[in-house]
Amino acid sequence: MTEALFTPFTAGAIEMANRVVMAPLTRNRADDETDAVGEMHVDYYAQRAGAGLIVSEATQVSPRGKGYIQTPGIYNDRHVAAWRKVTDAVHAAGGKIVVQLWHVGRISHVSLQPEGHRPVAPSAVAAGLQTFTRDGFEEVSEPEALTLEGIVQTVEDFRRAARLAMEAGFDGVEVHGANGYLIDQFLKTGANRREDGYGGAIENRARLLFEVLDAVTSEIGGDRTGLRLSPFSPANGISTETPQADFEYVVPRLNRYGLAYLHMVEGATGGSRELEEGQSIAALRGLFEGPYMGNNGYDRDMALEAVASGQAEMVAFGRPFIANPDLVERLRRDAPLNEGDKATFYGGGAEGYTDYPTLGDKAA
Ligand code: 8OZ
């Protein structure tokens, strides 16, 4: 019997061979001058094309959206040409790939910003943590509040990135609305102290998210647009007062877009799946009418169960895909997994990136 996890699924306009998704993974190997991906990325993503869908590493929609060294961009023609090699290779290997569209907001440093600008954020409130710059780990810089013109420009940056993603041959995009970056900063009160139409009530804090979705879906179609949210995650120093109520407002309002999927970080990103009293992922999931992608600490049994029971249409695996390019085949056979080397997760060359063995390599 074929387990449901390994059966095809169509997420919006994206036809997937199975329901195992490669989650977005920041690996810091793009060219730091140009923000372009290179030949190494072509091999890395093609090796992982056995996933039903690959979500690319987080990719900035503008130079102002960058917050770490060597993360890639999708804001000019050079990026289109560079990513085109990746999408062609993934498609030739039978896979599907969307690009994760990212703006870091306040999680940045003046040394990573054009002309040494302060990072932009909903409000001038620092996250109080460190990011990885050219000089190693440094405290993130004090941000400045986005002006209304700056918000309009940011929405247009997401729109352009979606258009360029189509030119680059991606099957769609995933809007990064999670993990304490710009969109999540607007959604959550710990970072958003605005007193205009973008702050205060959740109707206002969610405005940027919906404006981005309006722009992206009108550009490329809702059925090629996914969205990642992390309602309860404290990632990157984010906090908020009433996440359950706020996301019970947000999630049903996603239904009008006909999204390819909603990708949910179920708990603390990369950490615990435990929620606090009064918090429920299942309740939020029940408010979404489209395909649902679960993420965060799934193992084989959890993924099989989630898809078989209909709790999720797809399950995204992150870290296991770093060390197991053939993760889907390993899950199918219930084969052992390679362990990833943390020292090569972020930055470096091909070592720890494109040199992890497949089951076939071991047998040879
Ligand atoms: C790890 C390191 C840097 C960035 C996220 C884009 O958490 C990230 C990220 C993860 O969404």
Short mmCIF file of C-alpha atoms and ligand atoms in Angstrom, two decimals:
data_model
loop_
_atom_site.label_atom_id
_atom_site.label_comp_id
_atom_site.label_asym_id
_atom_site.label_seq_id
_atom_site.Cartn_x
_atom_site.Cartn_y
_atom_site.Cartn_z
CA MET A 1 0.00 0.00 0.00
CA THR A 2 1.29 3.45 -0.84
CA GLU A 3 1.14 5.77 2.13
CA ALA A 4 -0.68 9.05 1.39
CA LEU A 5 2.54 11.03 2.12
CA PHE A 6 4.07 9.57 -1.03
CA THR A 7 1.12 10.16 -3.35
CA PRO A 8 0.83 13.09 -5.80
CA PHE A 9 -0.86 16.32 -4.81
CA THR A 10 -1.76 19.49 -6.65
CA ALA A 11 -1.25 22.63 -4.57
CA GLY A 12 -3.00 25.40 -6.50
CA ALA A 13 -1.32 25.31 -9.92
CA ILE A 14 1.66 23.28 -8.68
CA GLU A 15 1.58 19.55 -9.43
CA MET A 16 3.69 17.69 -6.92
CA ALA A 17 4.84 14.06 -7.22
CA ASN A 18 4.52 13.56 -3.45
CA ARG A 19 3.61 15.54 -0.32
CA VAL A 20 7.08 15.85 1.18
CA VAL A 21 8.31 19.44 0.92
CA MET A 22 11.84 20.73 1.36
CA ALA A 23 11.44 23.64 3.78
CA PRO A 24 13.29 26.91 3.20
CA LEU A 25 16.84 26.69 4.57
CA THR A 26 19.21 29.64 4.85
CA ARG A 27 22.69 28.42 3.82
CA ASN A 28 24.58 31.71 3.13
CA ARG A 29 26.44 30.71 -0.03
CA ALA A 30 25.29 33.37 -2.50
CA ASP A 31 27.69 35.99 -3.90
CA ASP A 32 27.80 38.73 -1.27
CA GLU A 33 28.46 41.53 -3.79
CA THR A 34 25.67 40.72 -6.23
CA ASP A 35 23.27 38.59 -4.14
CA ALA A 36 23.28 36.06 -7.01
CA VAL A 37 23.18 32.29 -6.61
CA GLY A 38 25.88 30.28 -8.40
CA GLU A 39 26.73 26.86 -9.82
CA MET A 40 26.83 25.27 -6.36
CA HIS A 41 23.18 26.16 -5.83
CA VAL A 42 22.26 24.43 -9.10
CA ASP A 43 23.74 21.14 -7.86
CA TYR A 44 22.33 21.53 -4.34
CA TYR A 45 18.74 22.08 -5.41
CA ALA A 46 18.85 19.53 -8.27
CA GLN A 47 20.10 16.89 -5.80
CA ARG A 48 16.98 17.53 -3.71
CA ALA A 49 14.46 17.43 -6.60
CA GLY A 50 12.93 14.23 -5.20
CA ALA A 51 10.95 16.45 -2.85
CA GLY A 52 7.38 16.98 -4.04
CA LEU A 53 8.17 20.68 -3.78
CA ILE A 54 11.29 22.65 -2.87
CA VAL A 55 10.85 25.98 -1.11
CA SER A 56 14.06 27.90 -1.78
CA GLU A 57 16.13 29.51 0.92
CA ALA A 58 14.78 32.90 1.98
CA THR A 59 15.55 35.38 -0.80
CA GLN A 60 15.47 39.17 -0.35
CA VAL A 61 13.10 41.17 -2.55
CA SER A 62 15.34 44.25 -2.37
CA PRO A 63 18.75 45.31 -1.02
CA ARG A 64 16.94 46.79 2.01
CA GLY A 65 15.51 43.34 2.70
CA LYS A 66 18.93 41.79 3.43
CA GLY A 67 20.01 40.95 6.97
CA TYR A 68 22.77 38.34 6.79
CA ILE A 69 25.83 37.88 4.60
CA GLN A 70 25.54 35.82 1.43
CA THR A 71 21.78 35.39 1.28
CA PRO A 72 20.45 35.54 -2.30
CA GLY A 73 18.20 38.12 -3.90
CA ILE A 74 15.52 38.26 -6.55
CA TYR A 75 15.31 41.90 -7.57
CA ASN A 76 17.18 42.24 -10.88
CA ASP A 77 17.87 40.51 -14.21
CA ARG A 78 21.14 39.02 -13.01
CA HIS A 79 19.20 37.20 -10.30
CA VAL A 80 16.69 35.95 -12.87
CA ALA A 81 19.49 34.47 -15.01
CA ALA A 82 21.20 32.90 -11.98
CA TRP A 83 18.01 31.37 -10.57
CA ARG A 84 16.98 30.16 -14.08
CA LYS A 85 19.82 27.64 -13.96
CA VAL A 86 18.48 26.33 -10.65
CA THR A 87 14.87 26.03 -11.78
CA ASP A 88 15.89 24.36 -15.08
CA ALA A 89 17.99 21.79 -13.21
CA VAL A 90 15.24 21.04 -10.67
CA HIS A 91 12.67 20.64 -13.45
CA ALA A 92 15.03 18.42 -15.49
CA ALA A 93 15.30 16.21 -12.40
CA GLY A 94 11.50 16.00 -12.14
CA GLY A 95 11.01 18.42 -9.23
CA LYS A 96 9.11 21.62 -8.51
CA ILE A 97 10.48 24.74 -6.83
CA VAL A 98 9.11 28.01 -5.47
CA VAL A 99 11.20 30.93 -4.24
CA GLN A 100 10.66 32.23 -0.72
CA LEU A 101 10.25 36.02 -0.88
CA TRP A 102 11.83 37.69 2.12
CA HIS A 103 12.32 41.06 3.73
CA VAL A 104 14.16 40.90 7.06
CA GLY A 105 12.92 44.25 8.36
CA ARG A 106 14.74 45.05 11.62
CA ILE A 107 16.83 41.85 11.64
CA SER A 108 19.72 43.53 9.88
CA HIS A 109 22.81 45.63 10.37
CA VAL A 110 23.91 48.91 8.82
CA SER A 111 26.91 47.14 7.23
CA LEU A 112 24.49 44.97 5.23
CA GLN A 113 22.29 47.85 4.09
CA PRO A 114 22.81 50.04 0.99
CA GLU A 115 24.81 53.17 1.84
CA GLY A 116 24.91 52.16 5.48
CA HIS A 117 21.22 52.95 6.02
CA ARG A 118 19.48 51.86 9.16
CA PRO A 119 17.33 48.77 8.65
CA VAL A 120 13.61 49.48 8.21
CA ALA A 121 10.90 48.11 10.50
CA PRO A 122 7.34 48.94 11.52
CA SER A 123 8.71 50.99 14.43
CA ALA A 124 12.09 52.10 15.77
CA VAL A 125 12.31 49.17 18.17
CA ALA A 126 15.44 47.01 18.05
CA ALA A 127 15.10 43.24 18.20
CA GLY A 128 17.95 42.99 20.71
CA LEU A 129 19.78 40.06 19.17
CA GLN A 130 22.67 39.33 16.87
CA THR A 131 22.99 38.69 13.16
CA PHE A 132 25.86 37.37 11.08
CA THR A 133 27.68 40.16 9.28
CA ARG A 134 30.98 40.28 7.37
CA ASP A 135 32.69 40.80 10.76
CA GLY A 136 31.02 37.86 12.47
CA PHE A 137 28.09 38.05 14.87
CA GLU A 138 27.03 41.62 15.66
CA GLU A 139 24.08 43.18 17.44
CA VAL A 140 21.34 44.12 14.94
CA SER A 141 21.19 47.88 14.28
CA GLU A 142 18.54 50.21 15.64
CA PRO A 143 15.89 50.30 12.88
CA GLU A 144 13.93 53.26 11.57
CA ALA A 145 10.16 53.16 11.09
CA LEU A 146 9.03 52.68 7.51
CA THR A 147 7.32 55.75 6.07
CA LEU A 148 4.07 55.33 4.16
CA GLU A 149 6.07 55.79 0.94
CA GLY A 150 8.46 53.14 2.20
CA ILE A 151 5.57 50.73 2.73
CA VAL A 152 4.28 51.33 -0.81
CA GLN A 153 7.80 50.71 -2.15
CA THR A 154 8.15 47.51 -0.11
CA VAL A 155 4.87 46.14 -1.48
CA GLU A 156 6.08 46.96 -4.99
CA ASP A 157 9.35 45.16 -4.23
CA PHE A 158 7.38 42.00 -3.42
CA ARG A 159 5.36 42.45 -6.63
CA ARG A 160 8.50 42.82 -8.75
CA ALA A 161 10.09 39.80 -7.07
CA ALA A 162 7.02 37.69 -7.91
CA ARG A 163 7.19 38.77 -11.55
CA LEU A 164 10.93 38.05 -11.70
CA ALA A 165 10.31 34.66 -10.09
CA MET A 166 8.08 33.72 -13.01
CA GLU A 167 10.73 34.95 -15.47
CA ALA A 168 13.27 32.79 -13.65
CA GLY A 169 11.12 29.69 -14.17
CA PHE A 170 9.92 29.14 -10.61
CA ASP A 171 6.65 27.25 -10.15
CA GLY A 172 5.49 29.93 -7.75
CA VAL A 173 6.54 31.93 -4.71
CA GLU A 174 6.19 31.60 -0.96
CA VAL A 175 5.68 34.88 0.89
CA HIS A 176 7.74 34.76 4.10
CA GLY A 177 5.33 36.03 6.73
CA ALA A 178 7.02 34.17 9.58
CA ASN A 179 9.91 34.07 12.04
CA GLY A 180 10.11 37.67 13.19
CA TYR A 181 10.94 39.21 9.82
CA LEU A 182 9.25 42.27 8.30
CA ILE A 183 5.71 40.97 7.73
CA ASP A 184 5.67 39.19 11.10
CA GLN A 185 7.06 42.38 12.71
CA PHE A 186 4.01 44.26 11.43
CA LEU A 187 1.67 41.50 12.63
CA LYS A 188 3.03 41.45 16.19
CA THR A 189 2.82 44.05 18.92
CA GLY A 190 6.36 43.54 20.26
CA ALA A 191 7.74 45.15 17.08
CA ASN A 192 4.79 47.22 15.86
CA ARG A 193 4.09 50.37 17.88
CA ARG A 194 2.67 52.35 14.96
CA GLU A 195 -0.20 54.73 15.48
CA ASP A 196 -1.24 54.95 11.83
CA GLY A 197 -3.30 52.56 9.69
CA TYR A 198 -0.61 49.86 10.03
CA GLY A 199 -0.53 49.63 13.83
CA GLY A 200 -2.82 49.06 16.79
CA ALA A 201 -5.70 46.68 16.06
CA ILE A 202 -4.95 43.46 14.16
CA GLU A 203 -6.98 44.88 11.23
CA ASN A 204 -4.15 47.40 10.92
CA ARG A 205 -1.20 45.20 11.85
CA ALA A 206 -2.26 42.72 9.13
CA ARG A 207 -2.53 45.42 6.46
CA LEU A 208 0.99 44.99 5.10
CA LEU A 209 0.53 41.21 4.79
CA PHE A 210 -2.67 41.66 2.80
CA GLU A 211 -1.19 44.40 0.63
CA VAL A 212 1.73 42.11 -0.20
CA LEU A 213 -0.65 39.25 -0.99
CA ASP A 214 -2.82 41.54 -3.13
CA ALA A 215 0.25 42.60 -5.12
CA VAL A 216 1.81 39.15 -5.47
CA THR A 217 -1.40 37.29 -6.32
CA SER A 218 -2.49 39.92 -8.85
CA GLU A 219 0.92 39.57 -10.49
CA ILE A 220 1.23 35.76 -10.68
CA GLY A 221 -2.07 34.30 -9.41
CA GLY A 222 -3.10 33.05 -6.00
CA ASP A 223 -2.65 29.46 -7.19
CA ARG A 224 1.11 30.07 -7.55
CA THR A 225 1.42 31.86 -4.20
CA GLY A 226 2.08 30.20 -0.87
CA LEU A 227 2.37 31.89 2.51
CA ARG A 228 4.41 30.97 5.58
CA LEU A 229 3.24 32.04 9.03
CA SER A 230 4.51 31.33 12.55
CA PRO A 231 1.76 32.57 14.88
CA PHE A 232 3.30 31.33 18.13
CA SER A 233 7.03 31.40 17.42
CA PRO A 234 9.35 33.72 19.37
CA ALA A 235 11.91 33.51 16.53
CA ASN A 236 14.15 36.56 16.11
CA GLY A 237 13.00 38.26 19.27
CA ILE A 238 9.36 38.67 18.23
CA SER A 239 6.45 38.69 20.68
CA THR A 240 2.79 39.57 20.65
CA GLU A 241 -0.05 39.79 23.13
CA THR A 242 -2.97 37.86 21.64
CA PRO A 243 -1.68 35.57 18.87
CA GLN A 244 -4.64 33.17 18.85
CA ALA A 245 -7.22 35.92 18.37
CA ASP A 246 -5.01 37.80 15.91
CA PHE A 247 -4.44 34.80 13.68
CA GLU A 248 -8.10 33.82 13.92
CA TYR A 249 -8.63 37.18 12.23
CA VAL A 250 -5.87 36.70 9.65
CA VAL A 251 -6.31 33.08 8.51
CA PRO A 252 -9.94 33.18 7.27
CA ARG A 253 -9.09 36.32 5.30
CA LEU A 254 -6.52 34.31 3.34
CA ASN A 255 -9.29 32.22 1.77
CA ARG A 256 -10.22 34.86 -0.80
CA TYR A 257 -6.81 34.55 -2.49
CA GLY A 258 -7.11 30.89 -3.49
CA LEU A 259 -3.53 30.34 -2.31
CA ALA A 260 -1.48 27.33 -3.41
CA TYR A 261 -0.91 26.60 0.27
CA LEU A 262 -0.55 27.88 3.81
CA HIS A 263 2.76 26.81 5.38
CA MET A 264 2.56 26.87 9.14
CA VAL A 265 5.44 26.74 11.62
CA GLU A 266 3.68 24.76 14.33
CA GLY A 267 5.32 26.08 17.51
CA ALA A 268 8.73 27.67 18.11
CA THR A 269 10.69 27.70 14.84
CA GLY A 270 13.19 24.85 14.85
CA GLY A 271 12.24 24.11 18.45
CA SER A 272 9.38 22.99 20.63
CA ARG A 273 5.94 22.13 19.24
CA GLU A 274 4.40 22.81 22.67
CA LEU A 275 1.98 25.71 22.75
CA GLU A 276 0.76 27.78 25.64
CA GLU A 277 -2.69 27.48 27.10
CA GLY A 278 -5.32 28.90 24.75
CA GLN A 279 -3.14 28.47 21.66
CA SER A 280 -4.19 26.02 18.95
CA ILE A 281 -2.71 25.33 15.53
CA ALA A 282 -5.59 22.93 14.79
CA ALA A 283 -8.12 25.72 15.34
CA LEU A 284 -6.25 27.97 12.89
CA ARG A 285 -5.83 25.14 10.41
CA GLY A 286 -9.60 24.63 10.54
CA LEU A 287 -10.16 28.21 9.39
CA PHE A 288 -8.10 27.78 6.21
CA GLU A 289 -9.91 26.32 3.21
CA GLY A 290 -6.91 25.64 0.96
CA PRO A 291 -4.00 23.16 1.07
CA TYR A 292 -2.17 23.10 4.39
CA MET A 293 1.55 22.42 4.86
CA GLY A 294 2.68 21.45 8.34
CA ASN A 295 6.20 22.18 9.52
CA ASN A 296 8.41 21.98 12.58
CA GLY A 297 10.14 18.92 13.93
CA TYR A 298 8.20 16.28 11.98
CA ASP A 299 9.66 12.80 11.81
CA ARG A 300 8.57 10.04 9.47
CA ASP A 301 5.77 8.72 11.68
CA MET A 302 4.36 12.16 12.40
CA ALA A 303 4.36 13.04 8.68
CA LEU A 304 2.72 9.76 7.66
CA GLU A 305 0.03 10.28 10.27
CA ALA A 306 -0.57 13.96 9.51
CA VAL A 307 -1.20 13.30 5.81
CA ALA A 308 -3.06 10.00 6.27
CA SER A 309 -5.44 11.61 8.77
CA GLY A 310 -5.99 14.71 6.62
CA GLN A 311 -4.54 17.06 9.25
CA ALA A 312 -2.14 18.28 6.54
CA GLU A 313 -1.98 17.92 2.77
CA MET A 314 1.81 18.35 2.82
CA VAL A 315 4.61 18.19 5.38
CA ALA A 316 7.78 20.28 5.14
CA PHE A 317 11.12 18.94 6.41
CA GLY A 318 14.00 21.35 6.97
CA ARG A 319 17.19 20.13 8.60
CA PRO A 320 16.83 16.50 7.41
CA PHE A 321 17.07 17.76 3.80
CA ILE A 322 20.49 19.32 4.49
CA ALA A 323 22.16 15.94 5.01
CA ASN A 324 19.77 13.76 2.99
CA PRO A 325 19.39 14.89 -0.62
CA ASP A 326 17.29 11.76 -1.24
CA LEU A 327 15.16 12.26 1.86
CA VAL A 328 11.92 11.20 0.15
CA GLU A 329 13.42 7.89 -0.94
CA ARG A 330 14.80 7.31 2.57
CA LEU A 331 11.42 8.05 4.14
CA ARG A 332 9.70 5.77 1.64
CA ARG A 333 12.04 2.88 2.51
CA ASP A 334 12.25 3.83 6.19
CA ALA A 335 16.03 3.94 5.68
CA PRO A 336 18.42 5.58 8.17
CA LEU A 337 19.16 9.29 7.81
CA ASN A 338 22.57 10.97 7.55
CA GLU A 339 23.39 13.43 10.33
CA GLY A 340 24.07 17.01 9.26
CA ASP A 341 27.27 18.83 10.24
CA LYS A 342 26.25 22.07 11.98
CA ALA A 343 29.63 23.67 11.25
CA THR A 344 28.72 23.85 7.54
CA PHE A 345 25.04 24.84 7.82
CA TYR A 346 25.71 28.54 7.27
CA GLY A 347 28.35 29.68 4.78
CA GLY A 348 31.31 27.92 3.20
CA GLY A 349 31.62 25.97 -0.02
CA ALA A 350 30.54 22.62 -1.39
CA GLU A 351 31.58 20.79 1.78
CA GLY A 352 28.50 20.08 3.85
CA TYR A 353 26.39 21.43 1.00
CA THR A 354 26.48 19.23 -2.08
CA ASP A 355 28.55 16.29 -0.80
CA TYR A 356 26.07 14.36 1.36
CA PRO A 357 25.65 10.76 0.14
CA THR A 358 22.46 9.20 -1.19
CA LEU A 359 21.47 5.60 -0.48
CA GLY A 360 22.74 4.74 -3.97
CA ASP A 361 26.18 6.16 -3.19
CA LYS A 362 26.45 3.98 -0.11
CA ALA A 363 25.52 0.83 -1.98
CA ALA A 364 28.11 1.54 -4.70
C1 8OZ B 1 18.29 30.70 9.89
C2 8OZ B 1 19.28 31.64 9.72
C3 8OZ B 1 19.01 32.81 9.06
C4 8OZ B 1 17.75 33.05 8.55
C5 8OZ B 1 14.15 31.99 8.95
C6 8OZ B 1 15.22 32.91 6.98
O1 8OZ B 1 14.24 31.66 10.14
C7 8OZ B 1 15.37 32.35 8.19
C8 8OZ B 1 16.73 32.10 8.73
C9 8OZ B 1 17.03 30.93 9.39
O2 8OZ B 1 13.05 32.08 8.39
#
